[in-house]
Amino acid sequence: MARKKLVAGNWKMNGLLASKSLLLEISREYGNAACDILVCPPATLINALRGGTIAIGGQDCHWNESGAHTGDISAAMLADAGADAVILGHSERRTDHGETDEMVAKKTEAAWKAGLMAVVCVGETGDERDAGTTLDRIGAQLDASIPDGATGKNLVVAYEPVWAIGTGRIPEMSDIAEVHDFIRSKLKDRFGGDTAEAVRVLYGGSVKPGNAEEIFAVSNVDGALVGGASLKAEDFGGIISAAK
Ligand code: PEP
């Protein structure tokens, strides 16, 4: 079954109300692309950016619907603001905020309950790659970060080697293929063939217009999660155009 590619932009802690012009430019220039497009701005901008042709997502959520959690935002709130999706377990959340796989699983359940598509991130550190434990790490993260109940509609997995994020370094294409094939087979063991074939597995880490085509040609790569290059319409558009 052919999976429609997804190009997702993670704006991280970048963007003010004026960034609406960036979204409008992406929508105007690339809105008719062959792939699905998702933009995940800071939560403050979700309501302002909702309603166009491009899907909008959050970058994190709490697992509770409401309550005494100062500074946090719930999946229900993201959905209420107009989000369609949410990135969960990004390595910057895991590193900066001590997020564990178990927390990511609870957040994913909350996202599903709120009707959001969860983009669950996994990835090895440079030390783990050097030690040859990449697949062990990814396997453990998949097992513990994704709750039961995954479908092709509610789950996207993003493979993001931590050492490739924001560094300009990317793995060998054969290494990306090995991890993506492994993720697909893990999904199959756990959720069955139909679901595993429907879930999109994105690659993330220093994707640029110049390397996107080669990455998208790799087995089991169904699109990209893009950080830095999602902040310029031309760069993000170059990646979108490569996703056929
Ligand atoms: C990311 O943070 O998800 C990411 C992939 O960043 P970059 O594209 O800048 O490496």
CSV table of C-alpha atoms and ligand atoms in Angstrom, one decimal:
chain,number,residue,atom,x,y,z
A,1,MET,CA,0.0,0.0,0.0
A,2,ALA,CA,1.4,3.4,-1.0
A,3,ARG,CA,1.7,5.7,2.0
A,4,LYS,CA,1.3,9.4,1.2
A,5,LYS,CA,4.4,11.2,2.3
A,6,LEU,CA,4.3,13.7,5.2
A,7,VAL,CA,6.6,16.7,5.6
A,8,ALA,CA,6.3,18.2,9.1
A,9,GLY,CA,8.0,21.4,10.2
A,10,ASN,CA,9.0,21.8,13.9
A,11,TRP,CA,9.4,25.6,14.5
A,12,LYS,CA,10.6,24.9,18.1
A,13,MET,CA,10.7,28.1,20.1
A,14,ASN,CA,10.6,30.3,17.1
A,15,GLY,CA,7.8,32.4,15.7
A,16,LEU,CA,5.7,35.5,16.5
A,17,LEU,CA,2.3,36.5,15.2
A,18,ALA,CA,4.0,38.0,12.2
A,19,SER,CA,5.1,34.4,11.2
A,20,LYS,CA,1.6,33.9,9.8
A,21,SER,CA,3.1,35.3,6.6
A,22,LEU,CA,5.5,32.4,6.5
A,23,LEU,CA,2.7,29.9,6.7
A,24,LEU,CA,0.7,31.8,4.1
A,25,GLU,CA,3.7,31.7,1.8
A,26,ILE,CA,4.2,28.0,2.3
A,27,SER,CA,0.5,27.4,1.7
A,28,ARG,CA,0.4,29.6,-1.5
A,29,GLU,CA,3.6,28.3,-3.0
A,30,TYR,CA,3.5,24.6,-2.0
A,31,GLY,CA,-0.1,24.0,-0.8
A,32,ASN,CA,-0.8,21.8,-3.9
A,33,ALA,CA,2.1,19.5,-3.3
A,34,ALA,CA,1.9,15.7,-3.6
A,35,CYS,CA,2.6,15.2,0.1
A,36,ASP,CA,0.8,16.1,3.3
A,37,ILE,CA,2.2,19.1,5.1
A,38,LEU,CA,2.1,19.7,8.9
A,39,VAL,CA,3.5,22.8,10.6
A,40,CYS,CA,4.1,22.7,14.4
A,41,PRO,CA,4.6,26.3,15.7
A,42,PRO,CA,4.8,27.4,19.3
A,43,ALA,CA,1.4,26.7,21.0
A,44,THR,CA,0.8,30.5,21.1
A,45,LEU,CA,0.4,30.6,17.3
A,46,ILE,CA,-1.9,27.5,16.8
A,47,ASN,CA,-5.1,29.5,16.9
A,48,ALA,CA,-3.8,32.2,14.6
A,49,LEU,CA,-2.5,29.6,12.0
A,50,ARG,CA,-5.5,27.3,12.1
A,51,GLY,CA,-8.0,26.9,9.3
A,52,GLY,CA,-5.8,26.9,6.2
A,53,THR,CA,-4.8,24.1,3.9
A,54,ILE,CA,-1.8,23.1,6.1
A,55,ALA,CA,-2.3,21.0,9.1
A,56,ILE,CA,-1.2,22.5,12.4
A,57,GLY,CA,0.4,20.7,15.4
A,58,GLY,CA,1.7,21.3,18.9
A,59,GLN,CA,5.2,20.4,20.0
A,60,ASP,CA,4.3,18.7,23.3
A,61,CYS,CA,1.4,18.2,25.7
A,62,HIS,CA,0.7,17.1,29.3
A,63,TRP,CA,-1.0,13.7,29.8
A,64,ASN,CA,-3.7,15.2,32.0
A,65,GLU,CA,-6.6,17.1,30.5
A,66,SER,CA,-6.4,20.0,33.0
A,67,GLY,CA,-5.2,20.7,36.5
A,68,ALA,CA,-2.4,22.1,38.6
A,69,HIS,CA,0.5,21.9,36.2
A,70,THR,CA,1.9,25.4,35.8
A,71,GLY,CA,3.2,26.2,32.4
A,72,ASP,CA,2.0,23.0,30.8
A,73,ILE,CA,-0.6,22.6,28.1
A,74,SER,CA,-3.0,19.7,27.6
A,75,ALA,CA,-3.8,17.8,24.4
A,76,ALA,CA,-7.4,18.9,24.8
A,77,MET,CA,-6.2,22.5,24.8
A,78,LEU,CA,-4.1,22.0,21.7
A,79,ALA,CA,-7.2,20.5,19.9
A,80,ASP,CA,-9.4,23.3,21.2
A,81,ALA,CA,-6.9,25.9,19.7
A,82,GLY,CA,-7.1,24.2,16.4
A,83,ALA,CA,-4.3,21.6,16.3
A,84,ASP,CA,-4.6,18.5,14.3
A,85,ALA,CA,-1.4,16.8,15.7
A,86,VAL,CA,1.3,17.0,18.3
A,87,ILE,CA,5.0,16.1,18.3
A,88,LEU,CA,5.8,13.9,21.4
A,89,GLY,CA,9.1,12.7,22.8
A,90,HIS,CA,11.3,15.0,20.8
A,91,SER,CA,14.9,14.6,22.0
A,92,GLU,CA,15.0,18.2,23.1
A,93,ARG,CA,12.0,17.4,25.4
A,94,ARG,CA,13.7,14.2,26.6
A,95,THR,CA,17.0,16.0,27.3
A,96,ASP,CA,15.9,19.4,28.5
A,97,HIS,CA,12.8,18.2,30.5
A,98,GLY,CA,13.8,14.7,31.5
A,99,GLU,CA,10.9,13.1,29.5
A,100,THR,CA,10.9,9.3,29.8
A,101,ASP,CA,9.4,6.8,27.4
A,102,GLU,CA,6.7,6.2,29.9
A,103,MET,CA,5.8,9.8,30.0
A,104,VAL,CA,5.7,9.9,26.2
A,105,ALA,CA,3.3,6.9,26.2
A,106,LYS,CA,1.0,8.7,28.6
A,107,LYS,CA,1.1,11.9,26.4
A,108,THR,CA,0.4,9.8,23.3
A,109,GLU,CA,-2.7,8.4,25.0
A,110,ALA,CA,-3.8,11.9,25.9
A,111,ALA,CA,-3.2,13.1,22.3
A,112,TRP,CA,-5.3,10.2,20.9
A,113,LYS,CA,-8.1,10.9,23.4
A,114,ALA,CA,-8.2,14.5,22.2
A,115,GLY,CA,-8.3,13.4,18.6
A,116,LEU,CA,-4.8,14.5,17.7
A,117,MET,CA,-2.3,12.6,15.5
A,118,ALA,CA,0.8,11.8,17.6
A,119,VAL,CA,4.2,12.2,16.0
A,120,VAL,CA,6.3,10.1,18.4
A,121,CYS,CA,10.1,10.7,18.1
A,122,VAL,CA,12.7,8.1,18.7
A,123,GLY,CA,16.5,8.2,18.1
A,124,GLU,CA,19.9,7.2,19.3
A,125,THR,CA,22.6,9.4,20.7
A,126,GLY,CA,26.0,9.6,19.0
A,127,ASP,CA,27.5,7.5,21.8
A,128,GLU,CA,24.8,4.8,21.2
A,129,ARG,CA,25.5,4.8,17.5
A,130,ASP,CA,29.3,4.5,18.1
A,131,ALA,CA,28.6,1.6,20.6
A,132,GLY,CA,26.5,-0.3,18.0
A,133,THR,CA,23.4,-0.1,20.2
A,134,THR,CA,21.2,2.0,17.9
A,135,LEU,CA,18.6,-0.7,17.2
A,136,ASP,CA,18.4,-1.7,20.8
A,137,ARG,CA,17.7,1.9,21.8
A,138,ILE,CA,15.2,2.5,19.1
A,139,GLY,CA,13.4,-0.8,19.9
A,140,ALA,CA,13.2,0.0,23.6
A,141,GLN,CA,11.9,3.5,22.8
A,142,LEU,CA,9.2,2.1,20.5
A,143,ASP,CA,8.1,-0.5,22.9
A,144,ALA,CA,7.7,1.9,25.8
A,145,SER,CA,6.7,5.2,24.1
A,146,ILE,CA,3.8,3.9,22.0
A,147,PRO,CA,0.7,2.7,23.8
A,148,ASP,CA,-1.7,0.1,22.5
A,149,GLY,CA,-4.2,1.3,20.0
A,150,ALA,CA,-2.0,2.7,17.3
A,151,THR,CA,-3.5,3.2,13.8
A,152,GLY,CA,-2.2,4.6,10.5
A,153,LYS,CA,-4.3,7.7,11.3
A,154,ASN,CA,-3.4,8.4,14.9
A,155,LEU,CA,0.4,7.6,14.8
A,156,VAL,CA,3.4,8.8,12.9
A,157,VAL,CA,6.9,7.7,14.1
A,158,ALA,CA,9.8,10.1,13.5
A,159,TYR,CA,13.3,8.6,13.5
A,160,GLU,CA,15.6,11.4,14.6
A,161,PRO,CA,19.2,10.5,15.4
A,162,VAL,CA,20.0,12.9,18.3
A,163,TRP,CA,23.4,13.6,16.8
A,164,ALA,CA,21.9,14.7,13.5
A,165,ILE,CA,19.5,17.3,14.9
A,166,GLY,CA,20.7,20.8,14.0
A,167,THR,CA,24.2,19.6,13.3
A,168,GLY,CA,24.2,19.4,9.5
A,169,ARG,CA,25.3,15.8,9.8
A,170,ILE,CA,23.1,12.9,8.5
A,171,PRO,CA,23.5,9.2,8.7
A,172,GLU,CA,24.5,7.1,5.7
A,173,MET,CA,21.5,6.2,3.6
A,174,SER,CA,22.1,2.6,4.4
A,175,ASP,CA,21.9,3.4,8.1
A,176,ILE,CA,18.6,5.3,7.6
A,177,ALA,CA,17.3,2.3,5.7
A,178,GLU,CA,18.3,-0.1,8.4
A,179,VAL,CA,16.5,1.8,11.2
A,180,HIS,CA,13.4,2.5,9.1
A,181,ASP,CA,13.1,-1.2,8.1
A,182,PHE,CA,13.6,-2.1,11.7
A,183,ILE,CA,10.9,0.3,12.9
A,184,ARG,CA,8.5,-1.1,10.3
A,185,SER,CA,9.1,-4.7,11.4
A,186,LYS,CA,8.7,-3.7,15.1
A,187,LEU,CA,5.4,-2.0,14.3
A,188,LYS,CA,4.3,-5.2,12.4
A,189,ASP,CA,5.2,-7.5,15.3
A,190,ARG,CA,3.2,-5.3,17.7
A,191,PHE,CA,0.3,-4.0,15.8
A,192,GLY,CA,0.0,-6.4,12.8
A,193,GLY,CA,0.7,-5.9,9.1
A,194,ASP,CA,-2.2,-3.7,8.1
A,195,THR,CA,-1.4,-1.1,10.8
A,196,ALA,CA,2.3,-1.3,10.3
A,197,GLU,CA,1.9,-0.7,6.6
A,198,ALA,CA,-0.3,2.4,7.3
A,199,VAL,CA,1.9,4.2,9.9
A,200,ARG,CA,4.2,6.8,8.4
A,201,VAL,CA,7.8,6.7,9.5
A,202,LEU,CA,9.6,10.0,9.0
A,203,TYR,CA,13.3,10.7,9.1
A,204,GLY,CA,14.4,13.8,11.0
A,205,GLY,CA,17.8,15.4,11.5
A,206,SER,CA,19.4,18.1,9.2
A,207,VAL,CA,17.0,17.5,6.3
A,208,LYS,CA,17.6,20.2,3.7
A,209,PRO,CA,16.4,20.7,0.1
A,210,GLY,CA,19.8,19.4,-1.1
A,211,ASN,CA,19.5,16.0,0.7
A,212,ALA,CA,15.7,15.5,0.8
A,213,GLU,CA,15.3,13.6,-2.5
A,214,GLU,CA,18.0,11.1,-1.6
A,215,ILE,CA,16.5,10.6,1.9
A,216,PHE,CA,13.0,10.2,0.5
A,217,ALA,CA,14.2,7.5,-1.9
A,218,VAL,CA,15.3,5.3,1.1
A,219,SER,CA,13.2,2.2,1.9
A,220,ASN,CA,10.4,2.9,4.4
A,221,VAL,CA,11.0,6.6,4.6
A,222,ASP,CA,7.6,8.3,4.4
A,223,GLY,CA,8.6,11.9,4.8
A,224,ALA,CA,10.6,14.2,7.1
A,225,LEU,CA,10.4,16.0,10.4
A,226,VAL,CA,12.2,19.3,9.7
A,227,GLY,CA,13.6,21.8,12.2
A,228,GLY,CA,15.8,24.6,11.0
A,229,ALA,CA,14.9,24.3,7.3
A,230,SER,CA,11.2,24.7,8.2
A,231,LEU,CA,11.7,28.3,9.1
A,232,LYS,CA,12.3,29.5,5.6
A,233,ALA,CA,9.6,29.0,3.0
A,234,GLU,CA,12.1,28.3,0.2
A,235,ASP,CA,13.9,25.7,2.2
A,236,PHE,CA,10.8,24.0,3.5
A,237,GLY,CA,9.3,24.2,0.1
A,238,GLY,CA,12.3,22.6,-1.5
A,239,ILE,CA,11.8,19.6,0.9
A,240,ILE,CA,8.1,19.5,0.2
A,241,SER,CA,8.7,19.5,-3.5
A,242,ALA,CA,11.0,16.5,-3.1
A,243,ALA,CA,8.4,14.4,-1.3
A,244,LYS,CA,6.5,12.6,-4.1
B,1,PEP,C1,14.2,18.5,14.8
B,1,PEP,O1,14.5,19.2,15.7
B,1,PEP,O2,13.2,17.8,14.8
B,1,PEP,C2,15.0,18.5,13.6
B,1,PEP,C3,14.9,17.6,12.8
B,1,PEP,O3,15.9,19.6,13.5
B,1,PEP,P1,16.8,20.0,12.3
B,1,PEP,O4,16.1,19.7,11.0
B,1,PEP,O5,17.2,21.4,12.4
B,1,PEP,O6,18.0,19.0,12.4
